[in-house]
Amino acid sequence: GENVEQHPSTLSVQEGDSAVIKCTYSDSASNYFPWYKQELGKRPQLIIDIRSNVGEKKDQRIAVTLNKTAKHFSLHITETQPEDSAVYFCAAINYNQGGKLIFGQGTELSVKP
Amino acid sequence: DAGVIQSPRHEVTEMGQEVTLRCKPISGHDYLFWYRQTMMRGLELLIYFNNNVPIDDSGMPEDRFSAKMPNASFSTLKIQPSEPRDSAVYFCASRATGFNEQYFGPGTRLTVT
């Protein structure tokens, strides 16, 4: 079955710097890759996603890139702000084989003012 | 729509007691997921349903855990008997076929003493 590895587990950056979180997946048939942000005590919420037929997607300060050949995808946050501090989860799914998202282990991002 | 609704939001119980967690998915969503989140194990998928039918319960830790979905608007996760190691935040999530985003409920924080 699918397995998703996420790195790093913790990441600390200065306000204004960029942050990059990386994930690898094992099932080459996976075709949808969402990223969720979970603030302390809150639920995970979708912040950006990418489908397998797209290599990059941007939404203001966040972007996601996908390398299907290498089976990895990354989240990029530019000009980080203290409110970006949270746990970020990547996930992968092959919608052709059912509805189960496989999540990475999470990255705790801390943005220091 | 009010989003995914879970109750109770907090539950404190003694070891050996039965615990029932409840979830109402977003209207029209045909997939329902139960997750458990702990610091040690991250976000684990316990079971998911499609059209009220359990599809994959491979994440259910043991026979003490059971889940039902008697209709499209209600699901329960039951733990009997509960143990201290069951202490965690339990999330319910739902999704509609043909749409990518999976929506999480606010979670139930369970403490077993």
PDB file of C-alpha atoms in Angstrom, chain A residues 37-104:
ATOM      1  CA  LYS A  37      -2.210  22.957   8.231  1.00  0.00           C
ATOM      2  CA  GLN A  38      -3.117  22.265  11.838  1.00  0.00           C
ATOM      3  CA  GLU A  39      -2.864  25.048  14.386  1.00  0.00           C
ATOM      4  CA  LEU A  40      -2.573  24.171  18.045  1.00  0.00           C
ATOM      5  CA  GLY A  41      -5.837  22.728  19.351  1.00  0.00           C
ATOM      6  CA  LYS A  42      -7.544  23.024  15.975  1.00  0.00           C
ATOM      7  CA  ARG A  43      -8.524  20.692  13.169  1.00  0.00           C
ATOM      8  CA  PRO A  44      -6.365  20.057  10.076  1.00  0.00           C
ATOM      9  CA  GLN A  45      -7.377  22.346   7.231  1.00  0.00           C
ATOM     10  CA  LEU A  46      -6.490  22.129   3.562  1.00  0.00           C
ATOM     11  CA  ILE A  47      -4.172  24.937   2.437  1.00  0.00           C
ATOM     12  CA  ILE A  48      -3.100  23.825  -1.025  1.00  0.00           C
ATOM     13  CA  ASP A  49      -3.189  20.738  -3.209  1.00  0.00           C
ATOM     14  CA  ILE A  50      -1.813  19.474  -6.495  1.00  0.00           C
ATOM     15  CA  ARG A  51      -2.880  16.844  -8.968  1.00  0.00           C
ATOM     16  CA  SER A  52      -0.508  14.474 -10.695  1.00  0.00           C
ATOM     17  CA  ASN A  53      -0.851  16.179 -14.078  1.00  0.00           C
ATOM     18  CA  VAL A  54       0.562  19.442 -12.696  1.00  0.00           C
ATOM     19  CA  GLY A  55       4.148  20.162 -11.707  1.00  0.00           C
ATOM     20  CA  GLU A  56       3.704  23.274  -9.602  1.00  0.00           C
ATOM     21  CA  LYS A  57       0.937  25.320  -8.042  1.00  0.00           C
ATOM     22  CA  LYS A  58       1.112  28.641  -6.205  1.00  0.00           C
ATOM     23  CA  ASP A  59      -1.282  30.499  -3.946  1.00  0.00           C
ATOM     24  CA  GLN A  60       0.136  33.777  -2.650  1.00  0.00           C
ATOM     25  CA  ARG A  61       2.991  32.890  -0.288  1.00  0.00           C
ATOM     26  CA  ILE A  62       2.625  29.125  -0.535  1.00  0.00           C
ATOM     27  CA  ALA A  63       3.512  26.809  -3.387  1.00  0.00           C
ATOM     28  CA  VAL A  64       3.679  23.099  -3.942  1.00  0.00           C
ATOM     29  CA  THR A  65       5.895  21.261  -6.409  1.00  0.00           C
ATOM     30  CA  LEU A  66       5.563  17.688  -7.599  1.00  0.00           C
ATOM     31  CA  ASN A  67       8.200  15.443  -9.144  1.00  0.00           C
ATOM     32  CA  LYS A  68       6.395  12.328 -10.340  1.00  0.00           C
ATOM     33  CA  THR A  69       9.547  10.610 -11.525  1.00  0.00           C
ATOM     34  CA  ALA A  70      11.190  10.881  -8.140  1.00  0.00           C
ATOM     35  CA  LYS A  71       7.863  10.466  -6.319  1.00  0.00           C
ATOM     36  CA  HIS A  72       8.283  13.469  -4.116  1.00  0.00           C
ATOM     37  CA  PHE A  73       6.470  16.725  -3.521  1.00  0.00           C
ATOM     38  CA  SER A  74       7.287  19.783  -1.476  1.00  0.00           C
ATOM     39  CA  LEU A  75       5.598  22.694   0.256  1.00  0.00           C
ATOM     40  CA  HIS A  76       7.258  26.077   0.004  1.00  0.00           C
ATOM     41  CA  ILE A  77       6.286  29.006   2.213  1.00  0.00           C
ATOM     42  CA  THR A  78       7.896  32.346   1.436  1.00  0.00           C
ATOM     43  CA  GLU A  79       8.088  35.458   3.627  1.00  0.00           C
ATOM     44  CA  THR A  80       7.064  33.441   6.657  1.00  0.00           C
ATOM     45  CA  GLN A  81       5.007  35.093   9.387  1.00  0.00           C
ATOM     46  CA  PRO A  82       4.421  34.069  13.027  1.00  0.00           C
ATOM     47  CA  GLU A  83       0.892  32.976  12.094  1.00  0.00           C
ATOM     48  CA  ASP A  84       2.409  30.340   9.803  1.00  0.00           C
ATOM     49  CA  SER A  85       3.526  28.494  12.952  1.00  0.00           C
ATOM     50  CA  ALA A  86       1.622  25.203  12.966  1.00  0.00           C
ATOM     51  CA  VAL A  87       1.944  21.517  12.131  1.00  0.00           C
ATOM     52  CA  TYR A  88       1.843  20.792   8.413  1.00  0.00           C
ATOM     53  CA  PHE A  89       0.809  17.414   6.986  1.00  0.00           C
ATOM     54  CA  CYS A  90       1.309  16.174   3.463  1.00  0.00           C
ATOM     55  CA  ALA A  91      -0.862  13.398   2.068  1.00  0.00           C
ATOM     56  CA  ALA A  92      -1.288  11.275  -1.028  1.00  0.00           C
ATOM     57  CA  ILE A  93      -4.129   9.321  -2.562  1.00  0.00           C
ATOM     58  CA  ASN A  94      -4.900   7.264  -5.626  1.00  0.00           C
ATOM     59  CA  TYR A  95      -8.525   8.162  -6.217  1.00  0.00           C
ATOM     60  CA  ASN A  96      -8.873   5.347  -8.700  1.00  0.00           C
ATOM     61  CA  GLN A  97      -8.456   2.861  -5.857  1.00  0.00           C
ATOM     62  CA  GLY A  98     -10.665   4.349  -3.222  1.00  0.00           C
ATOM     63  CA  GLY A  99     -10.943   7.300  -0.922  1.00  0.00           C
ATOM     64  CA  LYS A 100      -8.185   6.782   1.654  1.00  0.00           C
ATOM     65  CA  LEU A 101      -5.734   9.657   2.139  1.00  0.00           C
ATOM     66  CA  ILE A 102      -2.350   8.543   3.446  1.00  0.00           C
ATOM     67  CA  PHE A 103      -0.785  11.226   5.655  1.00  0.00           C
ATOM     68  CA  GLY A 104       2.832  11.971   6.385  1.00  0.00           C
TER      69      GLY A 104
END
